[in-house]
PDB file of N, CA and C in Angstrom:
ATOM      1  N   MET I 104      33.815 -44.943  13.520  1.00 88.00           N
ATOM      2  CA  MET I 104      33.960 -44.608  14.845  1.00 88.00           C
ATOM      3  C   MET I 104      35.372 -44.420  15.444  1.00 88.00           C
ATOM      4  N   GLN I 105      35.384 -43.514  15.969  1.00 91.00           N
ATOM      5  CA  GLN I 105      37.033 -43.316  16.467  1.00 91.00           C
ATOM      6  C   GLN I 105      36.961 -43.316  17.995  1.00 91.00           C
ATOM      7  N   VAL I 106      38.274 -44.270  18.261  1.00 88.00           N
ATOM      8  CA  VAL I 106      38.104 -45.013  20.048  1.00 88.00           C
ATOM      9  C   VAL I 106      39.515 -44.176  20.372  1.00 88.00           C
ATOM     10  N   TRP I 107      39.288 -43.921  21.429  1.00 89.00           N
ATOM     11  CA  TRP I 107      40.403 -43.178  22.345  1.00 89.00           C
ATOM     12  C   TRP I 107      41.109 -44.367  23.603  1.00 89.00           C
ATOM     13  N   ILE I 108      42.340 -44.835  23.755  1.00 85.00           N
ATOM     14  CA  ILE I 108      41.855 -45.714  24.551  1.00 85.00           C
ATOM     15  C   ILE I 108      43.610 -45.934  24.857  1.00 85.00           C
ATOM     16  N   ASN I 109      43.833 -45.251  26.217  1.00 90.00           N
ATOM     17  CA  ASN I 109      45.543 -45.114  26.632  1.00 90.00           C
ATOM     18  C   ASN I 109      46.417 -44.459  25.748  1.00 90.00           C
ATOM     19  N   SER I 110      45.517 -43.332  25.782  1.00 89.00           N
ATOM     20  CA  SER I 110      46.384 -42.320  24.802  1.00 89.00           C
ATOM     21  C   SER I 110      46.410 -42.828  23.002  1.00 89.00           C
ATOM     22  N   GLY I 111      45.568 -43.819  23.014  1.00 93.00           N
ATOM     23  CA  GLY I 111      46.022 -44.191  21.576  1.00 93.00           C
ATOM     24  C   GLY I 111      44.665 -44.109  20.751  1.00 93.00           C
ATOM     25  N   GLU I 112      44.773 -43.871  19.574  1.00 95.00           N
ATOM     26  CA  GLU I 112      43.450 -43.446  18.650  1.00 95.00           C
ATOM     27  C   GLU I 112      43.294 -44.639  17.819  1.00 95.00           C
ATOM     28  N   ARG I 113      42.077 -45.258  17.557  1.00 91.00           N
ATOM     29  CA  ARG I 113      41.642 -46.309  16.785  1.00 91.00           C
ATOM     30  C   ARG I 113      40.461 -45.550  16.014  1.00 91.00           C
ATOM     31  N   HIS I 114      40.503 -46.168  14.580  1.00 92.00           N
ATOM     32  CA  HIS I 114      39.857 -45.295  13.764  1.00 92.00           C
ATOM     33  C   HIS I 114      38.977 -46.905  12.866  1.00 92.00           C
ATOM     34  N   PHE I 115      37.482 -47.057  12.893  1.00 90.00           N
ATOM     35  CA  PHE I 115      36.663 -48.097  12.552  1.00 90.00           C
ATOM     36  C   PHE I 115      35.585 -47.712  11.587  1.00 90.00           C
ATOM     37  N   GLU I 116      35.526 -48.613  10.466  1.00 91.00           N
ATOM     38  CA  GLU I 116      34.434 -48.139   9.676  1.00 91.00           C
ATOM     39  C   GLU I 116      33.613 -49.494   9.323  1.00 91.00           C
ATOM     40  N   TRP I 117      32.383 -49.399   8.988  1.00 89.00           N
ATOM     41  CA  TRP I 117      31.423 -50.464   8.556  1.00 89.00           C
ATOM     42  C   TRP I 117      30.084 -49.701   8.615  1.00 89.00           C
ATOM     43  N   SER I 118      29.236 -50.395   7.741  1.00 90.00           N
ATOM     44  CA  SER I 118      28.125 -50.039   7.395  1.00 90.00           C
ATOM     45  C   SER I 118      27.060 -51.070   7.898  1.00 90.00           C
ATOM     46  N   GLU I 119      26.021 -50.173   8.531  1.00 86.00           N
ATOM     47  CA  GLU I 119      24.789 -51.088   9.043  1.00 86.00           C
ATOM     48  C   GLU I 119      24.276 -52.338   8.272  1.00 86.00           C
ATOM     49  N   CYS I 120      24.528 -52.062   6.712  1.00 91.00           N
ATOM     50  CA  CYS I 120      24.072 -53.179   5.871  1.00 91.00           C
ATOM     51  C   CYS I 120      25.057 -54.574   5.877  1.00 91.00           C
ATOM     52  N   ASP I 121      26.320 -54.204   6.575  1.00 91.00           N
ATOM     53  CA  ASP I 121      27.123 -55.597   6.554  1.00 91.00           C
ATOM     54  C   ASP I 121      26.572 -56.327   7.614  1.00 91.00           C
ATOM     55  N   LYS I 122      25.883 -57.351   6.928  1.00 93.00           N
ATOM     56  CA  LYS I 122      25.562 -58.382   7.769  1.00 93.00           C
ATOM     57  C   LYS I 122      26.375 -59.562   7.823  1.00 93.00           C
ATOM     58  N   SER I 123      27.855 -59.222   8.031  1.00 94.00           N
ATOM     59  CA  SER I 123      28.747 -60.233   8.398  1.00 94.00           C
ATOM     60  C   SER I 123      29.024 -60.396  10.091  1.00 94.00           C
ATOM     61  N   TYR I 124      29.589 -61.403  10.948  1.00 94.00           N
ATOM     62  CA  TYR I 124      29.569 -61.145  12.174  1.00 94.00           C
ATOM     63  C   TYR I 124      30.230 -59.945  12.586  1.00 94.00           C
ATOM     64  N   ASP I 125      31.331 -59.357  12.162  1.00 92.00           N
ATOM     65  CA  ASP I 125      31.992 -58.766  12.390  1.00 92.00           C
ATOM     66  C   ASP I 125      30.823 -57.288  12.338  1.00 92.00           C
ATOM     67  N   GLY I 126      30.563 -56.906  11.324  1.00 92.00           N
ATOM     68  CA  GLY I 126      29.535 -55.729  10.977  1.00 92.00           C
ATOM     69  C   GLY I 126      28.252 -55.570  11.869  1.00 92.00           C
ATOM     70  N   GLN I 127      27.808 -56.862  12.361  1.00 93.00           N
ATOM     71  CA  GLN I 127      26.881 -57.092  13.556  1.00 93.00           C
ATOM     72  C   GLN I 127      27.228 -56.869  14.704  1.00 93.00           C
ATOM     73  N   GLU I 128      28.345 -57.483  14.844  1.00 93.00           N
ATOM     74  CA  GLU I 128      29.100 -56.866  16.063  1.00 93.00           C
ATOM     75  C   GLU I 128      29.224 -55.445  16.682  1.00 93.00           C
ATOM     76  N   MET I 129      29.505 -54.458  15.273  1.00 92.00           N
ATOM     77  CA  MET I 129      30.009 -52.955  15.382  1.00 92.00           C
ATOM     78  C   MET I 129      28.697 -52.579  15.709  1.00 92.00           C
ATOM     79  N   THR I 130      28.053 -52.769  15.028  1.00 93.00           N
ATOM     80  CA  THR I 130      26.393 -51.993  15.088  1.00 93.00           C
ATOM     81  C   THR I 130      25.585 -52.272  16.117  1.00 93.00           C
ATOM     82  N   GLU I 131      25.889 -53.518  16.728  1.00 94.00           N
ATOM     83  CA  GLU I 131      25.604 -53.514  18.097  1.00 94.00           C
ATOM     84  C   GLU I 131      25.876 -52.970  19.236  1.00 94.00           C
ATOM     85  N   LEU I 132      27.396 -52.564  18.983  1.00 92.00           N
ATOM     86  CA  LEU I 132      28.266 -51.933  20.127  1.00 92.00           C
ATOM     87  C   LEU I 132      27.453 -50.533  20.319  1.00 92.00           C
ATOM     88  N   ILE I 133      27.402 -50.131  18.767  1.00 91.00           N
ATOM     89  CA  ILE I 133      27.053 -48.664  18.692  1.00 91.00           C
ATOM     90  C   ILE I 133      25.789 -48.478  19.436  1.00 91.00           C
ATOM     91  N   ALA I 134      24.636 -49.470  19.237  1.00 93.00           N
ATOM     92  CA  ALA I 134      23.456 -49.117  20.019  1.00 93.00           C
ATOM     93  C   ALA I 134      23.655 -49.474  21.287  1.00 93.00           C
ATOM     94  N   ASN I 135      24.486 -50.191  21.895  1.00 95.00           N
ATOM     95  CA  ASN I 135      24.575 -50.250  23.194  1.00 95.00           C
ATOM     96  C   ASN I 135      25.286 -48.844  24.025  1.00 95.00           C
ATOM     97  N   ILE I 136      26.277 -48.226  23.196  1.00 91.00           N
ATOM     98  CA  ILE I 136      26.757 -47.202  23.435  1.00 91.00           C
ATOM     99  C   ILE I 136      25.801 -45.755  23.515  1.00 91.00           C
ATOM    100  N   LEU I 137      25.174 -46.330  22.415  1.00 90.00           N
ATOM    101  CA  LEU I 137      24.177 -45.167  22.333  1.00 90.00           C
ATOM    102  C   LEU I 137      23.196 -44.859  23.550  1.00 90.00           C
ATOM    103  N   GLU I 138      22.583 -46.418  23.824  1.00 94.00           N
ATOM    104  CA  GLU I 138      21.966 -46.507  25.077  1.00 94.00           C
ATOM    105  C   GLU I 138      22.538 -46.154  26.621  1.00 94.00           C
ATOM    106  N   ILE I 139      23.618 -46.206  26.555  1.00 94.00           N
ATOM    107  CA  ILE I 139      24.528 -45.771  28.056  1.00 94.00           C
ATOM    108  C   ILE I 139      24.673 -44.073  27.782  1.00 94.00           C
ATOM    109  N   LEU I 140      24.952 -43.548  26.546  1.00 90.00           N
ATOM    110  CA  LEU I 140      24.850 -42.053  26.568  1.00 90.00           C
ATOM    111  C   LEU I 140      23.591 -41.637  26.686  1.00 90.00           C
ATOM    112  N   LYS I 141      22.317 -42.147  26.195  1.00 92.00           N
ATOM    113  CA  LYS I 141      21.191 -41.549  26.584  1.00 92.00           C
ATOM    114  C   LYS I 141      20.672 -41.304  27.955  1.00 92.00           C
ATOM    115  N   LYS I 142      20.788 -42.310  28.735  1.00 94.00           N
ATOM    116  CA  LYS I 142      20.877 -42.380  30.265  1.00 94.00           C
ATOM    117  C   LYS I 142      21.677 -41.380  30.888  1.00 94.00           C
ATOM    118  N   ASN I 143      22.899 -40.614  30.287  1.00 93.00           N
ATOM    119  CA  ASN I 143      23.371 -39.513  30.851  1.00 93.00           C
ATOM    120  C   ASN I 143      23.041 -38.066  30.751  1.00 93.00           C
ATOM    121  N   SER I 144      22.857 -37.781  32.182  1.00 93.00           N
ATOM    122  CA  SER I 144      22.130 -36.542  32.669  1.00 93.00           C
ATOM    123  C   SER I 144      22.656 -35.249  31.567  1.00 93.00           C
ATOM    124  N   THR I 145      24.071 -35.233  31.329  1.00 92.00           N
ATOM    125  CA  THR I 145      24.429 -34.175  30.218  1.00 92.00           C
ATOM    126  C   THR I 145      23.545 -34.184  28.907  1.00 92.00           C
ATOM    127  N   TYR I 146      23.534 -36.040  28.344  1.00 89.00           N
ATOM    128  CA  TYR I 146      22.604 -36.018  27.013  1.00 89.00           C
ATOM    129  C   TYR I 146      21.310 -35.547  27.585  1.00 89.00           C
ATOM    130  N   GLN I 147      20.650 -35.805  28.478  1.00 90.00           N
ATOM    131  CA  GLN I 147      19.259 -35.453  28.758  1.00 90.00           C
ATOM    132  C   GLN I 147      19.055 -33.927  28.562  1.00 90.00           C
ATOM    133  N   SER I 148      19.931 -33.098  29.011  1.00 93.00           N
ATOM    134  CA  SER I 148      19.805 -32.014  29.286  1.00 93.00           C
ATOM    135  C   SER I 148      19.832 -30.969  27.689  1.00 93.00           C
ATOM    136  N   LEU I 149      20.631 -31.759  26.785  1.00 91.00           N
ATOM    137  CA  LEU I 149      20.382 -31.145  25.277  1.00 91.00           C
ATOM    138  C   LEU I 149      19.208 -31.075  24.844  1.00 91.00           C
ATOM    139  N   PRO I 150      18.970 -29.895  23.808  1.00 91.00           N
ATOM    140  CA  PRO I 150      17.615 -29.298  23.687  1.00 91.00           C
ATOM    141  C   PRO I 150      17.059 -30.429  22.562  1.00 91.00           C
ATOM    142  N   GLU I 151      15.804 -30.314  22.254  1.00 87.00           N
ATOM    143  CA  GLU I 151      15.518 -31.168  20.938  1.00 87.00           C
ATOM    144  C   GLU I 151      16.070 -30.782  19.725  1.00 87.00           C
ATOM    145  N   VAL I 152      16.639 -31.768  18.790  1.00 84.00           N
ATOM    146  CA  VAL I 152      17.182 -31.643  17.503  1.00 84.00           C
ATOM    147  C   VAL I 152      15.871 -30.893  16.775  1.00 84.00           C
ATOM    148  N   LYS I 153      16.229 -29.836  16.257  1.00 86.00           N
ATOM    149  CA  LYS I 153      15.109 -29.314  14.869  1.00 86.00           C
ATOM    150  C   LYS I 153      15.976 -29.386  13.862  1.00 86.00           C
ATOM    151  N   GLY I 154      15.124 -29.894  12.491  1.00 83.00           N
ATOM    152  CA  GLY I 154      15.445 -30.259  11.518  1.00 83.00           C
ATOM    153  C   GLY I 154      16.103 -31.824  11.186  1.00 83.00           C
ATOM    154  N   HIS I 155      17.127 -31.718  10.120  1.00 76.00           N
ATOM    155  CA  HIS I 155      17.731 -32.777   9.952  1.00 76.00           C
ATOM    156  C   HIS I 155      18.671 -32.513   8.881  1.00 76.00           C
ATOM    157  N   TYR I 156      19.539 -33.731   8.955  1.00 70.00           N
ATOM    158  CA  TYR I 156      20.849 -33.583   8.313  1.00 70.00           C
ATOM    159  C   TYR I 156      20.730 -34.941   6.932  1.00 70.00           C
ATOM    160  N   GLU I 157      21.140 -34.496   6.106  1.00 70.00           N
ATOM    161  CA  GLU I 157      20.985 -35.410   4.707  1.00 70.00           C
ATOM    162  C   GLU I 157      22.842 -35.540   4.368  1.00 70.00           C
TER     163      GLU I 157
END
């Protein structure tokens, strides 16, 4: 995940399999961010995804 705050950029990496406290916190943070984005009208206006990526 890349985050831009006050003109500065930070990069974070972890795995959803990471069951440490920090790993669980990051996974929960991403879930919360996605829920907020899904409520956004721009996100809701996007076409449905066709196919998949591996």
